[in-house]
Coordinates of N, CA and C in Angstrom, one line a residue:
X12 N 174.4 25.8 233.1 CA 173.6 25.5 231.9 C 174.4 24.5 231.1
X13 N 174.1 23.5 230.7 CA 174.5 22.0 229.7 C 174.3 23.2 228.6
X14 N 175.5 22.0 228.0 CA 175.3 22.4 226.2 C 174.6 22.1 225.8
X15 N 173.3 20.9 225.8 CA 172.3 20.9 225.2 C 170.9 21.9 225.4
X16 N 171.2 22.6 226.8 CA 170.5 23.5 227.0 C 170.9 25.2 226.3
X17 N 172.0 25.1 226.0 CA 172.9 26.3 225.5 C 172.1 26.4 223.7
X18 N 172.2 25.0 223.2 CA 171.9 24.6 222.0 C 170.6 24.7 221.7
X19 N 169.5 24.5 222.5 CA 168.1 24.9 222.5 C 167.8 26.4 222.9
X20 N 168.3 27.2 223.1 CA 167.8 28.7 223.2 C 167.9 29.7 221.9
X21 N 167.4 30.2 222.0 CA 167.3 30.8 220.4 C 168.7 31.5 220.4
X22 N 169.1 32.1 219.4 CA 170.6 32.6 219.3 C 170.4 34.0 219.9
X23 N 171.6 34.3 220.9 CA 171.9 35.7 221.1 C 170.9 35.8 222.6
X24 N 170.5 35.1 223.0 CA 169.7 35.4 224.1 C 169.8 34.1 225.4
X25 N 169.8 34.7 226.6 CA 170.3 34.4 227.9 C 169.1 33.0 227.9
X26 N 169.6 31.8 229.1 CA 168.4 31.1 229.7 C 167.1 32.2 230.1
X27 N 167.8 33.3 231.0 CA 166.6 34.3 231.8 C 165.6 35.0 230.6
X28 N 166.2 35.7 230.0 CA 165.9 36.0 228.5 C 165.0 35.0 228.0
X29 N 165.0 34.1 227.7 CA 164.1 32.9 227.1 C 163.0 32.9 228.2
X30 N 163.5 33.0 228.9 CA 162.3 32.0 230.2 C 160.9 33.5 230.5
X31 N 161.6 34.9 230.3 CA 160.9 35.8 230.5 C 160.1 36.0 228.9
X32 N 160.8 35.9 228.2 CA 160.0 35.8 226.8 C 158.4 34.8 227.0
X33 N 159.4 33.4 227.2 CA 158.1 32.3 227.8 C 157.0 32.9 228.5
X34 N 157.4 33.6 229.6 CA 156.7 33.8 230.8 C 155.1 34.7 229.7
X35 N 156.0 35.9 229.1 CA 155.2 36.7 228.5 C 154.4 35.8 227.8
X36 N 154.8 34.8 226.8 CA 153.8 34.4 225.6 C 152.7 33.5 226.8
X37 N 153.2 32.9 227.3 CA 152.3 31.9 228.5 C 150.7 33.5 228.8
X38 N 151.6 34.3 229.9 CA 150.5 35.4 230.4 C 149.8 35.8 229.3
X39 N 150.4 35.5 227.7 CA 149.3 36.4 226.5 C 148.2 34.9 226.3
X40 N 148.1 34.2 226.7 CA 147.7 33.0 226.2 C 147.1 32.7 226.8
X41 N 146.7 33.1 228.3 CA 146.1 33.1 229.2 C 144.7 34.1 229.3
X42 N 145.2 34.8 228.5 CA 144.3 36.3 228.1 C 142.8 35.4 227.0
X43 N 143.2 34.4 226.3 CA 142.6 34.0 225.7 C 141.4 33.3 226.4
X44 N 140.0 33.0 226.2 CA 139.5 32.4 226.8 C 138.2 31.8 225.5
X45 N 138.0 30.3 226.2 CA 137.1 29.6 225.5 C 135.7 29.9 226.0
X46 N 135.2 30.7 224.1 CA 133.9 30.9 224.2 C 133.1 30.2 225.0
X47 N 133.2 29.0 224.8 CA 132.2 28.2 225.5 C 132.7 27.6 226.4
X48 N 133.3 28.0 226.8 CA 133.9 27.1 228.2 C 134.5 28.6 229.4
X49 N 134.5 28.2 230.2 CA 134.4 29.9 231.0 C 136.2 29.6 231.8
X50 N 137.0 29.5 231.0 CA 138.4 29.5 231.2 C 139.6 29.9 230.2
X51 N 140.6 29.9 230.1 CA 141.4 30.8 228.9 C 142.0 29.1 228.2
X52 N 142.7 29.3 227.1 CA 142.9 28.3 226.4 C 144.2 27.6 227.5
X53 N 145.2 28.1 228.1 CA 146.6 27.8 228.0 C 146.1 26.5 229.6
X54 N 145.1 27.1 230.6 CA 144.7 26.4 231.4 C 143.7 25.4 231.3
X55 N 143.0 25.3 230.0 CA 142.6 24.1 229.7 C 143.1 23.3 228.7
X56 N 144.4 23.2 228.9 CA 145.2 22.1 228.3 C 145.6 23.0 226.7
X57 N 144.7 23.2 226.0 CA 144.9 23.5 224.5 C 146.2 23.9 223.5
X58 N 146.8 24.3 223.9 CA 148.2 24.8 223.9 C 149.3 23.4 223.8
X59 N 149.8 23.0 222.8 CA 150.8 21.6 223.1 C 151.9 21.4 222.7
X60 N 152.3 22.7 222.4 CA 153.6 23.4 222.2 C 154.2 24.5 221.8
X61 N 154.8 25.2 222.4 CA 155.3 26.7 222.1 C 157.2 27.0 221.3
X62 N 157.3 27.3 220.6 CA 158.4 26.9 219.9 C 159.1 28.5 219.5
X63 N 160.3 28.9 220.0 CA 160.6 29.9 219.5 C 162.2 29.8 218.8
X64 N 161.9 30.2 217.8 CA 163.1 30.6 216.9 C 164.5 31.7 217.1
X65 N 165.3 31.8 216.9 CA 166.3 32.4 217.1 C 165.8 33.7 216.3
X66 N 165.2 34.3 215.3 CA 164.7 35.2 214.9 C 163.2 35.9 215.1
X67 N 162.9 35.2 216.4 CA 161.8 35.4 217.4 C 160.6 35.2 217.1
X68 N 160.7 34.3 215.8 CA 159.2 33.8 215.3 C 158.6 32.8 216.1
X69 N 157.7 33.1 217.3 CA 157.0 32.1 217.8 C 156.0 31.3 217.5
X70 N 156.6 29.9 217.4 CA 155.2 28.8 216.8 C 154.8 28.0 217.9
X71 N 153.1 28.2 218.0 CA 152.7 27.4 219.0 C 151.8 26.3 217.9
X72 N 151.9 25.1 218.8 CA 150.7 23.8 218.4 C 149.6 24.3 218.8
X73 N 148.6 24.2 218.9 CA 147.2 24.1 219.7 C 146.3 23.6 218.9
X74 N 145.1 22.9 219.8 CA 144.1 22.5 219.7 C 142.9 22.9 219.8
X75 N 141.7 22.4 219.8 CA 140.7 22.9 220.5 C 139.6 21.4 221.1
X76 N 138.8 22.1 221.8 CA 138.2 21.0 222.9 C 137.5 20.1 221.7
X77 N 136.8 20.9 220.5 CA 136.2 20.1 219.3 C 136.6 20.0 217.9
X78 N 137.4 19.4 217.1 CA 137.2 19.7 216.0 C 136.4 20.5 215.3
X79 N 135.5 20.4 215.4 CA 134.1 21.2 214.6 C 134.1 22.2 215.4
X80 N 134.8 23.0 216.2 CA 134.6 23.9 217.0 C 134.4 25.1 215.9
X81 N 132.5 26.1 216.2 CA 132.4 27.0 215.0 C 133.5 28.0 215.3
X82 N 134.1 28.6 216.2 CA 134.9 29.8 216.4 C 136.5 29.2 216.5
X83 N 136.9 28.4 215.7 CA 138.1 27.8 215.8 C 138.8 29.0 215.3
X84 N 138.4 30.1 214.3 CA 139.4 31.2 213.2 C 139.7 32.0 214.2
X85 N 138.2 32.2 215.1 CA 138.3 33.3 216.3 C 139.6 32.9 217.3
X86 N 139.5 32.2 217.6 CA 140.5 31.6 218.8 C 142.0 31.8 218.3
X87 N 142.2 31.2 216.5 CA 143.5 31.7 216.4 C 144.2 32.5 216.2
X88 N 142.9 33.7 215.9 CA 143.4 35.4 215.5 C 143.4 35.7 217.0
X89 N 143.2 35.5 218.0 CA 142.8 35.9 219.4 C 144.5 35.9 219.7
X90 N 144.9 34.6 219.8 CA 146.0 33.5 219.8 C 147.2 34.4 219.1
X91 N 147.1 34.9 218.0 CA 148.1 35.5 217.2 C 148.4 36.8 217.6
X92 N 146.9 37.2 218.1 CA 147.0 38.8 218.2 C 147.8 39.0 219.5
X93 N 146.7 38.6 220.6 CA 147.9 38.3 222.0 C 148.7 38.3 221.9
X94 N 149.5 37.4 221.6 CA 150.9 37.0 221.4 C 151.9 37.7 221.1
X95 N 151.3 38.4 219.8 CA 152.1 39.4 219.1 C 152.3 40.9 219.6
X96 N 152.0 40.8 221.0 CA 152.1 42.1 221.7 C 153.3 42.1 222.6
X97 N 153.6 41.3 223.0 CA 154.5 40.5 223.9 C 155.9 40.9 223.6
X98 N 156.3 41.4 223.8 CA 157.9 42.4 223.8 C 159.0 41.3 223.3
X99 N 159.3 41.4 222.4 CA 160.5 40.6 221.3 C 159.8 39.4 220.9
X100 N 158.8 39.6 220.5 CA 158.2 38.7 219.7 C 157.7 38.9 218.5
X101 N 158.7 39.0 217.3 CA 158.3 39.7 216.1 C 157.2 38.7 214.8
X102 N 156.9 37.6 215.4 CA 155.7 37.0 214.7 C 155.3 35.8 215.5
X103 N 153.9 35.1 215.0 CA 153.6 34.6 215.9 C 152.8 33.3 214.4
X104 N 152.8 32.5 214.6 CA 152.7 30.9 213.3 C 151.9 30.1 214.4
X105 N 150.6 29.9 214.3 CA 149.3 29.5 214.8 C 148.9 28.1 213.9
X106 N 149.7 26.8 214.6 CA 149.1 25.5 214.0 C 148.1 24.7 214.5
X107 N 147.1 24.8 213.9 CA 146.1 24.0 215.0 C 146.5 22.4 214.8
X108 N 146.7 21.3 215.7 CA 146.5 20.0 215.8 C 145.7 19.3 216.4
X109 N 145.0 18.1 215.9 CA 144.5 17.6 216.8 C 144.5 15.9 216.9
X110 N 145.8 15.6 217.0 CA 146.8 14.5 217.1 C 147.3 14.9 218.4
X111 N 147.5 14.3 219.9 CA 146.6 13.5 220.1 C 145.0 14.4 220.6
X112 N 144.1 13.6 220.3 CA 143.3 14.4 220.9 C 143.3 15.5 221.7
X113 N 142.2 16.3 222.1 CA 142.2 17.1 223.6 C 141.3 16.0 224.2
X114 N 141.3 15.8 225.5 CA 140.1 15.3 226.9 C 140.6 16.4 228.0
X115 N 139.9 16.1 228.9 CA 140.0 16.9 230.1 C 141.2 16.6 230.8
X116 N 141.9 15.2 231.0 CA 142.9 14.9 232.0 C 143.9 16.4 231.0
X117 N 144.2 17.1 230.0 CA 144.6 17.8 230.0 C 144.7 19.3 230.4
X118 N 143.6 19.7 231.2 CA 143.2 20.5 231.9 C 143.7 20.7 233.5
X119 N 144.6 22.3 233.6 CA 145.2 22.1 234.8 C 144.2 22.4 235.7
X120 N 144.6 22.2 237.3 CA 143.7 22.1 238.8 C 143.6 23.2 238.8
X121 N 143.7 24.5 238.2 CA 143.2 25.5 238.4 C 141.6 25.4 237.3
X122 N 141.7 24.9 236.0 CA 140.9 25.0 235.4 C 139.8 24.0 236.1
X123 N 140.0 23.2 236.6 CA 139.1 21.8 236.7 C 138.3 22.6 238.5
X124 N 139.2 23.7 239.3 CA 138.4 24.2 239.9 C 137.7 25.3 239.7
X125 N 138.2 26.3 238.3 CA 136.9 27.0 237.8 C 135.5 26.7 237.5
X126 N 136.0 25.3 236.8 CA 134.8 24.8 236.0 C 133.9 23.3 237.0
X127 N 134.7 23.4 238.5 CA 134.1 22.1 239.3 C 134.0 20.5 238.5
X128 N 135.4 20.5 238.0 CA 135.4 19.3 237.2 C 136.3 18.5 238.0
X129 N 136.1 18.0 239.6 CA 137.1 17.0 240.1 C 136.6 16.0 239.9

């Protein structure tokens, strides 16, 4: 592990440690799925940064496919709740952005084959 990698992990906890934290918040995020779209948030791109603190407050960016989307509150209590289940994760800070946009090229090959979007 580099020092600059040593220097980005939250304090007191291992690369493995971080990466299994990750792993968890990723699988809670996946749990989430867009109303109107028949796939979870984290596989249609939405998600555009996950950020964890040394006192295990996790901040994620996200988006959504519309600004005007009517269930945007739903998605982020969805987003918060998930997350907040997730073993050493003592909060969870839900920022929506939508700098730069969302489009589809954000959308991984597993979403674009749920949804038949090649």
């Amino acid at each position: 592990m580099t020092r600059d990698e040593q220097q980005s992990l939250p304090a007191g906890r291992s690369k493995e440690e971080v990466e299994r934290l990750t792993q968890g918040i990723v699988a809670a995020l996946k749990t989430v799925q867009d109303p109107e779209i028949p796939a979870d948030i984290f596989e249609l791109g939405l998600i555009y940064n996950i950020d964890i603190t040394p006192e295990d407050v996790v901040y994620i960016d996200m988006t959504l496919t519309a600004p005007g989307c009517p269930v945007a509150g739903q998605i982020v209590e969805q987003v918060q709740s998930s997350v907040s289940l997730v073993p050493g994760v003592m909060a969870v800070i839900v920022k929506l952005v939508f700098e730069p946009p969302w489009d589809q090229s954000r959308m991984s090959d597993e979403a674009r084959m749920t949804l038949d979007m090649w």
